[in-house]
Short mmCIF file of C-alpha atoms in Angstrom, two decimals:
data_model
loop_
_atom_site.label_atom_id
_atom_site.label_comp_id
_atom_site.label_asym_id
_atom_site.label_seq_id
_atom_site.Cartn_x
_atom_site.Cartn_y
_atom_site.Cartn_z
CA UNK A 1 75.51 87.24 78.60
CA UNK A 2 78.89 87.14 76.83
CA UNK A 3 81.88 89.37 77.30
CA UNK A 4 80.88 91.66 74.46
CA UNK A 5 77.46 92.32 75.96
CA UNK A 6 79.07 93.14 79.33
CA UNK A 7 81.47 95.50 77.62
CA UNK A 8 78.53 97.31 76.02
CA UNK A 9 77.39 98.23 79.49
CA UNK A 10 80.77 99.60 80.55
CA UNK A 11 81.11 102.58 78.25
CA UNK A 12 84.31 104.58 78.27
CA UNK A 13 83.76 107.68 80.39
CA UNK A 14 85.35 111.01 79.43
CA UNK A 15 87.88 112.20 81.98
CA UNK A 16 86.86 115.58 83.49
CA UNK A 17 88.84 118.52 82.10
CA UNK A 18 89.70 119.59 85.65
CA UNK A 19 92.14 116.70 85.94
CA UNK A 20 94.48 118.24 83.36
CA UNK A 21 94.24 121.59 85.13
CA UNK A 22 95.34 119.86 88.34
CA UNK A 23 98.18 118.05 86.64
CA UNK A 24 99.47 121.24 85.08
CA UNK A 25 99.28 123.01 88.42
CA UNK A 26 101.19 120.16 90.08
CA UNK A 27 103.77 120.11 87.30
CA UNK A 28 104.27 123.86 87.62
CA UNK A 29 104.96 123.41 91.30
CA UNK A 30 105.93 119.78 91.51
CA UNK A 31 106.99 119.98 95.12
CA UNK A 32 103.58 121.06 96.27
CA UNK A 33 100.87 118.52 96.80
CA UNK A 34 98.63 118.19 93.77
CA UNK A 35 95.48 120.19 93.78
CA UNK A 36 92.05 118.65 93.18
CA UNK A 37 89.70 121.25 91.78
CA UNK A 38 86.93 118.71 91.39
CA UNK A 39 86.79 118.55 95.12
CA UNK A 40 86.51 122.31 95.64
CA UNK A 41 82.78 122.28 95.87
CA UNK A 42 82.79 119.48 98.41
CA UNK A 43 85.75 120.85 100.34
CA UNK A 44 84.64 124.39 100.89
CA UNK A 45 83.55 123.71 104.47
CA UNK A 46 86.82 121.97 105.21
CA UNK A 47 88.76 124.87 103.75
CA UNK A 48 86.92 127.31 105.99
CA UNK A 49 87.73 125.12 108.95
CA UNK A 50 91.39 124.99 107.98
CA UNK A 51 91.48 128.75 107.59
CA UNK A 52 90.01 129.10 111.03
CA UNK A 53 92.65 126.80 112.42
CA UNK A 54 95.35 128.58 110.45
CA UNK A 55 94.32 131.86 112.00
CA UNK A 56 95.30 130.61 115.41
CA UNK A 57 98.00 128.22 114.39
CA UNK A 58 101.61 129.21 114.26
CA UNK A 59 104.49 128.24 112.04
CA UNK A 60 107.57 126.96 113.90
CA UNK A 61 111.11 126.55 112.77
CA UNK A 62 113.26 123.41 112.84
CA UNK A 63 114.86 122.89 116.21
CA UNK A 64 112.18 124.76 118.10
CA UNK A 65 110.49 123.15 121.13
CA UNK A 66 106.79 123.62 121.75
CA UNK A 67 105.43 122.86 125.20
CA UNK A 68 101.92 123.15 126.56
CA UNK A 69 101.09 123.25 130.26
CA UNK A 70 98.39 121.19 131.91
CA UNK A 71 95.63 123.56 130.78
CA UNK A 72 96.71 124.87 127.40
CA UNK A 73 96.71 123.48 123.93
CA UNK A 74 97.96 124.82 120.65
CA UNK A 75 97.87 124.05 116.94
CA UNK A 76 100.91 123.65 114.78
CA UNK A 77 100.61 124.18 111.05
CA UNK A 78 102.48 121.52 109.01
CA UNK A 79 103.55 123.29 105.85
CA UNK A 80 100.68 123.28 103.41
CA UNK A 81 99.66 119.68 104.17
CA UNK A 82 97.75 119.87 107.44
CA UNK A 83 98.02 120.64 111.07
CA UNK A 84 98.77 119.09 114.43
CA UNK A 85 96.82 119.84 117.57
CA UNK A 86 99.02 119.73 120.63
CA UNK A 87 97.15 118.67 123.74
CA UNK A 88 97.80 119.92 127.31
CA UNK A 89 100.94 118.64 129.01
CA UNK A 90 102.79 117.95 125.78
CA UNK A 91 106.35 118.60 124.68
CA UNK A 92 107.19 118.48 120.97
CA UNK A 93 110.19 119.53 118.91
CA UNK A 94 110.09 120.57 115.27
CA UNK A 95 112.88 118.48 113.71
CA UNK A 96 112.46 119.22 110.01
CA UNK A 97 110.18 121.67 108.26
CA UNK A 98 110.67 121.33 104.51
CA UNK A 99 108.28 120.73 101.61
CA UNK A 100 109.57 117.18 101.16
CA UNK A 101 109.70 116.28 104.85
CA UNK A 102 107.88 117.51 107.91
CA UNK A 103 109.18 115.83 111.06
CA UNK A 104 108.30 116.29 114.70
CA UNK A 105 109.69 114.62 117.79
CA UNK A 106 107.19 113.89 120.56
CA UNK A 107 108.93 113.86 123.93
CA UNK A 108 105.73 113.26 125.88
CA UNK A 109 102.06 114.12 125.82
CA UNK A 110 99.53 113.80 123.02
CA UNK A 111 99.14 115.14 119.51
CA UNK A 112 96.36 114.87 116.95
CA UNK A 113 97.56 115.02 113.35
CA UNK A 114 95.35 115.84 110.39
CA UNK A 115 97.31 115.47 107.18
CA UNK A 116 96.14 115.65 103.61
CA UNK A 117 99.11 114.83 101.43
CA UNK A 118 100.84 112.05 99.56
CA UNK A 119 102.27 109.35 101.88
CA UNK A 120 105.58 109.75 103.67
CA UNK A 121 105.74 113.50 103.98
CA UNK A 122 104.95 113.75 107.68
CA UNK A 123 106.83 111.89 110.43
CA UNK A 124 106.65 111.87 114.21
CA UNK A 125 109.60 110.45 116.13
CA UNK A 126 108.90 109.01 119.57
CA UNK A 127 110.93 107.03 122.09
CA UNK A 128 109.40 103.84 120.60
CA UNK A 129 109.93 104.58 116.91
CA UNK A 130 108.54 106.73 114.11
CA UNK A 131 104.95 107.26 113.01
CA UNK A 132 104.92 107.67 109.24
CA UNK A 133 101.87 109.27 107.70
CA UNK A 134 100.34 107.44 104.79
CA UNK A 135 97.62 110.09 104.32
CA UNK A 136 95.56 110.17 107.45
CA UNK A 137 94.31 111.51 110.75
CA UNK A 138 95.56 110.06 113.98
CA UNK A 139 96.29 110.58 117.65
CA UNK A 140 99.63 109.71 119.14
CA UNK A 141 100.44 109.83 122.82
CA UNK A 142 103.57 109.04 124.69
CA UNK A 143 104.08 109.13 128.46
CA UNK A 144 107.25 110.11 130.33
CA UNK A 145 108.46 106.52 130.17
CA UNK A 146 108.05 106.43 126.41
CA UNK A 147 105.04 104.09 126.46
CA UNK A 148 102.74 105.18 123.69
CA UNK A 149 99.46 104.65 121.95
CA UNK A 150 98.71 105.33 118.30
CA UNK A 151 95.07 105.58 117.33
CA UNK A 152 94.17 106.10 113.68
CA UNK A 153 90.86 107.72 112.73
CA UNK A 154 91.35 108.05 108.95
CA UNK A 155 93.70 106.48 106.40
CA UNK A 156 96.81 104.56 107.44
CA UNK A 157 99.83 105.07 109.61
CA UNK A 158 103.00 103.01 109.49
CA UNK A 159 104.83 102.84 112.81
CA UNK A 160 108.43 101.70 112.46
CA UNK A 161 111.35 100.95 114.72
CA UNK A 162 114.59 99.28 113.61
CA UNK A 163 113.02 97.36 110.71
CA UNK A 164 109.94 96.38 112.70
CA UNK A 165 106.75 97.80 111.27
CA UNK A 166 103.11 97.94 112.32
CA UNK A 167 100.57 99.09 109.77
CA UNK A 168 97.63 100.70 111.46
CA UNK A 169 94.45 101.48 109.48
CA UNK A 170 91.53 103.69 110.48
CA UNK A 171 89.61 102.35 113.42
CA UNK A 172 92.64 100.56 114.82
CA UNK A 173 95.21 101.30 117.52
CA UNK A 174 98.69 100.14 118.40
CA UNK A 175 100.66 100.34 121.62
CA UNK A 176 104.32 101.36 121.36
CA UNK A 177 107.17 100.55 123.72
CA UNK A 178 110.68 101.97 124.00
CA UNK A 179 113.40 99.51 122.93
CA UNK A 180 110.69 97.16 121.64
CA UNK A 181 108.98 99.33 119.08
CA UNK A 182 105.42 99.11 117.84
CA UNK A 183 103.11 96.50 119.29
CA UNK A 184 100.59 94.49 117.35
CA UNK A 185 97.75 96.63 116.01
CA UNK A 186 94.15 95.80 116.83
CA UNK A 187 90.80 97.14 115.86
CA UNK A 188 89.11 99.20 118.53
CA UNK A 189 85.96 97.12 118.18
CA UNK A 190 87.83 93.85 118.77
CA UNK A 191 86.76 91.93 121.86
CA UNK A 192 88.20 93.03 125.20
CA UNK A 193 89.52 89.48 125.69
CA UNK A 194 91.57 89.78 122.49
CA UNK A 195 92.95 93.15 123.56
CA UNK A 196 93.81 91.87 127.03
CA UNK A 197 95.47 88.81 125.56
CA UNK A 198 97.61 91.02 123.32
CA UNK A 199 98.82 92.82 126.44
CA UNK A 200 99.70 89.47 128.00
CA UNK A 201 101.62 88.10 125.01
CA UNK A 202 105.11 87.28 126.12
CA UNK A 203 104.12 87.35 129.79
CA UNK A 204 105.24 84.05 131.21
CA UNK A 205 102.66 83.50 133.93
CA UNK A 206 99.30 84.13 132.33
CA UNK A 207 96.23 82.30 133.53
CA UNK A 208 95.54 81.16 129.98
CA UNK A 209 97.60 81.02 126.81
CA UNK A 210 97.22 84.54 125.34
CA UNK A 211 97.81 83.28 121.81
CA UNK A 212 95.02 80.73 122.25
CA UNK A 213 92.69 83.53 123.34
CA UNK A 214 93.65 85.80 120.44
CA UNK A 215 93.12 83.05 117.88
CA UNK A 216 89.78 82.10 119.38
CA UNK A 217 88.51 85.65 119.61
CA UNK A 218 89.68 86.82 116.17
CA UNK A 219 87.07 87.78 113.58
CA UNK A 220 87.73 88.18 109.86
CA UNK A 221 88.58 91.83 110.46
CA UNK A 222 91.06 90.86 113.15
CA UNK A 223 93.27 89.30 110.51
CA UNK A 224 94.94 92.69 110.84
CA UNK A 225 96.16 91.53 114.24
CA UNK A 226 96.86 87.96 113.10
CA UNK A 227 98.87 89.03 110.05
CA UNK A 228 101.18 91.05 112.29
CA UNK A 229 101.19 88.33 114.93
CA UNK A 230 102.38 85.73 112.42
CA UNK A 231 105.63 87.67 112.13
CA UNK A 232 106.12 88.13 115.87
CA UNK A 233 105.29 84.79 117.49
CA UNK A 234 107.97 82.10 118.00
CA UNK A 235 108.58 79.91 114.93
CA UNK A 236 106.74 77.00 116.52
CA UNK A 237 103.53 79.02 116.88
CA UNK A 238 103.39 80.41 113.32
CA UNK A 239 101.40 77.50 111.95
CA UNK A 240 98.62 78.12 114.49
CA UNK A 241 98.36 81.72 113.38
CA UNK A 242 98.50 80.84 109.69
CA UNK A 243 95.80 78.22 110.09
CA UNK A 244 93.51 80.60 111.90
CA UNK A 245 93.81 83.26 109.19
CA UNK A 246 93.25 80.63 106.53
CA UNK A 247 90.17 79.43 108.41
CA UNK A 248 88.74 82.94 108.63
CA UNK A 249 89.28 83.97 105.01
CA UNK A 250 90.46 82.15 101.87
CA UNK A 251 94.18 82.25 101.24
CA UNK A 252 94.74 84.09 97.95
CA UNK A 253 96.64 82.78 94.93
CA UNK A 254 100.35 83.27 95.32
CA UNK A 255 100.37 82.71 99.09
CA UNK A 256 101.64 79.27 100.10
CA UNK A 257 101.67 77.95 103.65
CA UNK A 258 105.34 77.06 103.37
CA UNK A 259 106.41 80.52 102.28
CA UNK A 260 104.13 82.26 104.75
CA UNK A 261 105.58 80.24 107.62
CA UNK A 262 109.06 81.21 106.44
CA UNK A 263 107.90 84.84 106.49
CA UNK A 264 108.79 85.32 102.87
CA UNK A 265 108.43 89.13 102.40
CA UNK A 266 106.72 88.98 99.03
CA UNK A 267 104.26 86.34 100.25
CA UNK A 268 103.42 88.40 103.32
CA UNK A 269 102.98 91.49 101.19
CA UNK A 270 100.66 89.70 98.78
CA UNK A 271 98.63 88.29 101.63
CA UNK A 272 98.44 91.65 103.42
CA UNK A 273 97.24 93.34 100.21
CA UNK A 274 94.42 90.84 99.97
CA UNK A 275 93.54 90.85 103.65
CA UNK A 276 93.57 94.64 103.78
CA UNK A 277 90.27 94.73 101.87
CA UNK A 278 88.66 93.33 104.97
CA UNK A 279 90.33 95.69 107.42
CA UNK B 1 94.38 98.68 68.19
CA UNK B 2 96.62 98.74 71.25
CA UNK B 3 99.62 97.86 69.16
CA UNK B 4 98.80 100.66 66.77
CA UNK B 5 98.57 103.13 69.60
CA UNK B 6 101.78 101.85 71.08
CA UNK B 7 103.58 102.27 67.80
CA UNK B 8 102.33 105.85 67.76
CA UNK B 9 104.05 106.41 71.10
CA UNK B 10 107.32 106.99 69.34
CA UNK B 11 110.68 107.29 70.94
CA UNK B 12 110.47 110.95 70.03
CA UNK B 13 107.43 111.55 72.20
CA UNK B 14 109.02 109.73 75.14
CA UNK B 15 112.26 111.66 74.72
CA UNK B 16 110.29 114.88 74.46
CA UNK B 17 108.43 114.02 77.67
CA UNK B 18 111.70 113.23 79.43
CA UNK B 19 112.98 116.64 78.55
CA UNK B 20 109.87 118.18 80.07
CA UNK B 21 108.03 118.96 76.84
CA UNK B 22 104.52 119.80 78.08
CA UNK B 23 102.92 119.41 74.60
CA UNK B 24 104.31 115.90 74.24
CA UNK B 25 103.03 115.02 77.63
CA UNK B 26 99.63 116.46 76.77
CA UNK B 27 99.52 114.21 73.69
CA UNK B 28 100.15 111.16 75.85
CA UNK B 29 97.55 112.33 78.32
CA UNK B 30 94.92 112.90 75.64
CA UNK B 31 95.55 109.48 74.20
CA UNK B 32 95.05 107.58 77.41
CA UNK B 33 93.13 109.78 79.85
CA UNK B 34 89.64 108.43 79.18
CA UNK B 35 90.73 104.80 79.42
CA UNK B 36 92.68 105.40 82.62
CA UNK B 37 89.80 107.37 84.10
CA UNK B 38 87.24 104.77 83.09
CA UNK B 39 89.19 101.89 84.58
CA UNK B 40 89.65 103.82 87.83
CA UNK B 41 85.97 104.85 87.86
CA UNK B 42 84.63 101.33 87.49
CA UNK B 43 87.28 99.92 89.77
CA UNK B 44 86.36 102.43 92.49
CA UNK B 45 82.64 101.76 92.30
CA UNK B 46 81.78 104.91 90.35
CA UNK B 47 83.46 107.33 92.77
CA UNK B 48 84.30 110.18 90.40
CA UNK B 49 86.47 112.12 92.82
CA UNK B 50 88.55 109.04 93.64
CA UNK B 51 88.86 108.18 89.92
CA UNK B 52 89.98 111.72 89.14
CA UNK B 53 92.52 111.44 91.90
CA UNK B 54 93.88 108.16 90.55
CA UNK B 55 94.05 109.55 87.02
CA UNK B 56 95.96 112.55 88.20
CA UNK B 57 98.36 110.41 90.24
CA UNK B 58 98.98 108.07 87.31
CA UNK B 59 99.90 110.85 84.91
CA UNK B 60 101.99 112.74 87.43
CA UNK B 61 103.85 109.53 88.20
CA UNK B 62 104.21 108.90 84.50
CA UNK B 63 105.68 112.34 83.94
CA UNK B 64 108.05 112.15 86.86
CA UNK B 65 109.26 108.63 86.14
CA UNK B 66 109.19 108.50 82.39
CA UNK B 67 112.99 108.34 82.56
CA UNK B 68 112.52 104.76 83.88
CA UNK B 69 110.70 103.73 80.70
CA UNK B 70 113.39 102.06 78.67
CA UNK B 71 111.36 101.35 75.56
CA UNK B 72 111.93 97.60 75.74
CA UNK B 73 108.31 97.17 76.81
CA UNK B 74 105.19 98.53 75.27
CA UNK B 75 104.25 101.90 76.58
CA UNK B 76 100.72 100.88 77.47
CA UNK B 77 101.98 97.97 79.56
CA UNK B 78 104.09 100.34 81.56
CA UNK B 79 101.25 102.82 81.90
CA UNK B 80 98.77 100.19 83.02
CA UNK B 81 101.19 99.01 85.64
CA UNK B 82 100.99 102.48 87.12
CA UNK B 83 97.18 102.35 86.79
CA UNK B 84 96.96 99.01 88.60
CA UNK B 85 99.16 100.22 91.46
CA UNK B 86 97.24 103.47 91.84
CA UNK B 87 93.84 101.75 91.72
CA UNK B 88 94.85 99.10 94.26
CA UNK B 89 96.27 101.74 96.61
CA UNK B 90 93.16 103.90 96.26
CA UNK B 91 90.97 100.88 96.87
CA UNK B 92 92.85 100.04 100.02
CA UNK B 93 92.33 103.57 101.28
CA UNK B 94 88.60 103.24 100.76
CA UNK B 95 87.79 101.49 103.96
CA UNK B 96 84.29 100.52 102.93
CA UNK B 97 85.37 99.10 99.62
CA UNK B 98 85.27 95.47 100.57
CA UNK B 99 81.84 95.48 102.03
CA UNK B 100 79.76 98.01 100.17
CA UNK B 101 78.98 98.90 96.63
CA UNK B 102 77.53 102.36 96.31
CA UNK B 103 74.82 101.81 93.74
CA UNK B 104 74.02 105.51 93.63
CA UNK B 105 77.51 106.23 92.31
CA UNK B 106 77.22 103.49 89.74
CA UNK B 107 73.80 104.59 88.63
CA UNK B 108 75.11 108.09 88.05
CA UNK B 109 77.30 106.62 85.36
CA UNK B 110 74.28 105.65 83.34
CA UNK B 111 73.52 108.03 80.51
CA UNK B 112 70.69 110.52 80.79
CA UNK B 113 67.18 109.31 80.15
CA UNK B 114 67.26 110.37 76.53
CA UNK B 115 70.15 108.03 75.89
CA UNK B 116 68.92 105.13 77.97
CA UNK B 117 65.22 105.42 77.69
CA UNK B 118 64.78 101.72 77.58
CA UNK B 119 64.23 101.07 81.26
CA UNK B 120 65.14 97.42 81.01
CA UNK B 121 68.41 98.30 79.31
CA UNK B 122 69.21 100.88 81.96
CA UNK B 123 68.49 98.32 84.65
CA UNK B 124 70.73 95.87 82.87
CA UNK B 125 73.54 98.46 82.67
CA UNK B 126 73.24 99.14 86.37
CA UNK B 127 73.30 95.41 87.13
CA UNK B 128 76.43 94.90 85.04
CA UNK B 129 78.20 97.81 86.71
CA UNK B 130 77.17 96.55 90.14
CA UNK B 131 78.35 93.05 89.28
CA UNK B 132 81.74 94.34 88.09
CA UNK B 133 81.97 96.49 91.21
CA UNK B 134 81.29 93.48 93.43
CA UNK B 135 84.15 91.43 91.98
CA UNK B 136 87.12 91.00 94.32
CA UNK B 137 89.74 93.65 93.45
CA UNK B 138 92.20 91.36 91.66
CA UNK B 139 89.51 89.99 89.40
CA UNK B 140 87.94 93.36 88.90
CA UNK B 141 91.14 95.04 87.77
CA UNK B 142 91.94 92.16 85.44
CA UNK B 143 88.50 92.26 83.83
CA UNK B 144 88.65 96.05 83.44
CA UNK B 145 92.09 96.01 81.84
CA UNK B 146 90.92 93.36 79.44
CA UNK B 147 87.72 95.18 78.56
CA UNK B 148 89.13 98.65 78.21
CA UNK B 149 92.30 97.94 76.34
CA UNK B 150 92.13 94.36 75.16
CA UNK B 151 95.63 93.75 76.43
CA UNK B 152 97.30 90.42 75.69
CA UNK B 153 97.86 87.97 78.56
CA UNK B 154 101.53 88.78 78.42
CA UNK B 155 100.90 92.54 78.71
CA UNK B 156 98.40 92.01 81.51
CA UNK B 157 100.81 89.76 83.36
CA UNK B 158 103.37 92.54 83.31
CA UNK B 159 100.85 95.15 84.40
CA UNK B 160 99.44 92.98 87.16
CA UNK B 161 102.82 91.62 88.39
CA UNK B 162 101.76 88.00 87.92
CA UNK B 163 102.12 85.09 85.58
CA UNK B 164 100.14 84.66 82.38
CA UNK B 165 98.53 81.58 83.95
CA UNK B 166 97.31 83.69 86.88
CA UNK B 167 95.95 86.28 84.41
CA UNK B 168 94.05 83.59 82.55
CA UNK B 169 92.71 82.18 85.78
CA UNK B 170 91.60 85.58 87.09
CA UNK B 171 89.88 86.48 83.83
CA UNK B 172 88.19 83.15 83.63
CA UNK B 173 87.03 83.20 87.28
CA UNK B 174 86.09 86.89 87.03
CA UNK B 175 83.95 86.32 84.01
CA UNK B 176 82.37 83.28 85.59
CA UNK B 177 81.48 85.32 88.67
CA UNK B 178 79.98 88.02 86.45
CA UNK B 179 78.02 85.45 84.49
CA UNK B 180 76.69 83.95 87.71
CA UNK B 181 75.64 87.28 89.09
CA UNK B 182 74.00 88.33 85.83
CA UNK B 183 72.37 84.94 85.21
CA UNK B 184 68.77 85.31 84.21
CA UNK B 185 69.11 88.94 83.16
CA UNK B 186 68.00 89.56 79.56
CA UNK B 187 67.21 92.65 77.63
CA UNK B 188 63.59 93.58 78.19
#
């Protein structure tokens, strides 16, 4: 079968008229998130759920603190892009409430965010850094000491602190630490040994070498953990991490060992883009 | 054909779009919408909602960043760069993308029975779409760009952010993978 024959079976498909309607609506109100009328039929149940939440949820102004006691919870509406459920024993401040930026600060407790919007419109500051929504649903908790846990259930979250970033996809979690920032993300279905070893990284007196355990336990999917680990281990250990990733999944064109070990940003980005298909 | 279309995208249209002329933007949209939608649709395994989303994003991005288009590149190259970025981002968000190909979505793309009554041909079409869908993303997007707009290697290199050699390699390997997957299939 030659290229022409293949092409014959990939006919050009007419774009639905509803797309233009959505574009026009978005252009008319370019600060609002674009509407998707083709999803209306599928989203009706979700809309009803949101309306129900909206009925009880409350809008808050910038600067306002919201605190729940040990038995109460509340829901905070985030502009037109979603909502945040505030669990019992939580203290949160509304930092910014504008169409282009919705920002909360989590002092302690737990929140569950459900956001449907373009990336980087919703932020949550914590003692360990900032969770940046990339279109997702997630849970973020922080204790009184600032130790936190980010757990993503849909989409992606970027957790950043002073130039250090952890990218956390759905099904993965990441511990966060004050003055250290985000830890290394891991999939929730990773082996317990791998998770324990991540906790022990940097601990001087471990019974076994945590890095050795992580490398041994890592599956293809755990290249999420290894890709982050490559950038955090001492220089002398980078080759071990690189070799393990390369063993688990072919290294794509454009990624050289030399550049990866030097943590060349473009190389790491290219590699991450390729690995992310397996995460 | 691409060159002809690119020549039709005159400086006037671009300038009109920059000044917010909705009619000029609509002309651009009409010219490219089906190709952009088709590439997104086949790239995203026949997911019509996701393809609509990508198409919308591409044209909104185009409208809001048309000031960045300096006219020293062909318009389609610039547009397809937006398409590639949007498709790759959408693909990444589809968690199941790497491991599953939703044949039911792909089969929905087949024409109605009256148009594809030949069962063997319909089966063949489904197999081709499934084979394209199963290509790794970088090969898939390269193959789709080539098939839907017959871009030159140079234009594809710009759209895909890589060298012409890489484009040639991806197309060659992509087509070889397709040929392997479709080996033995003949019209009935």
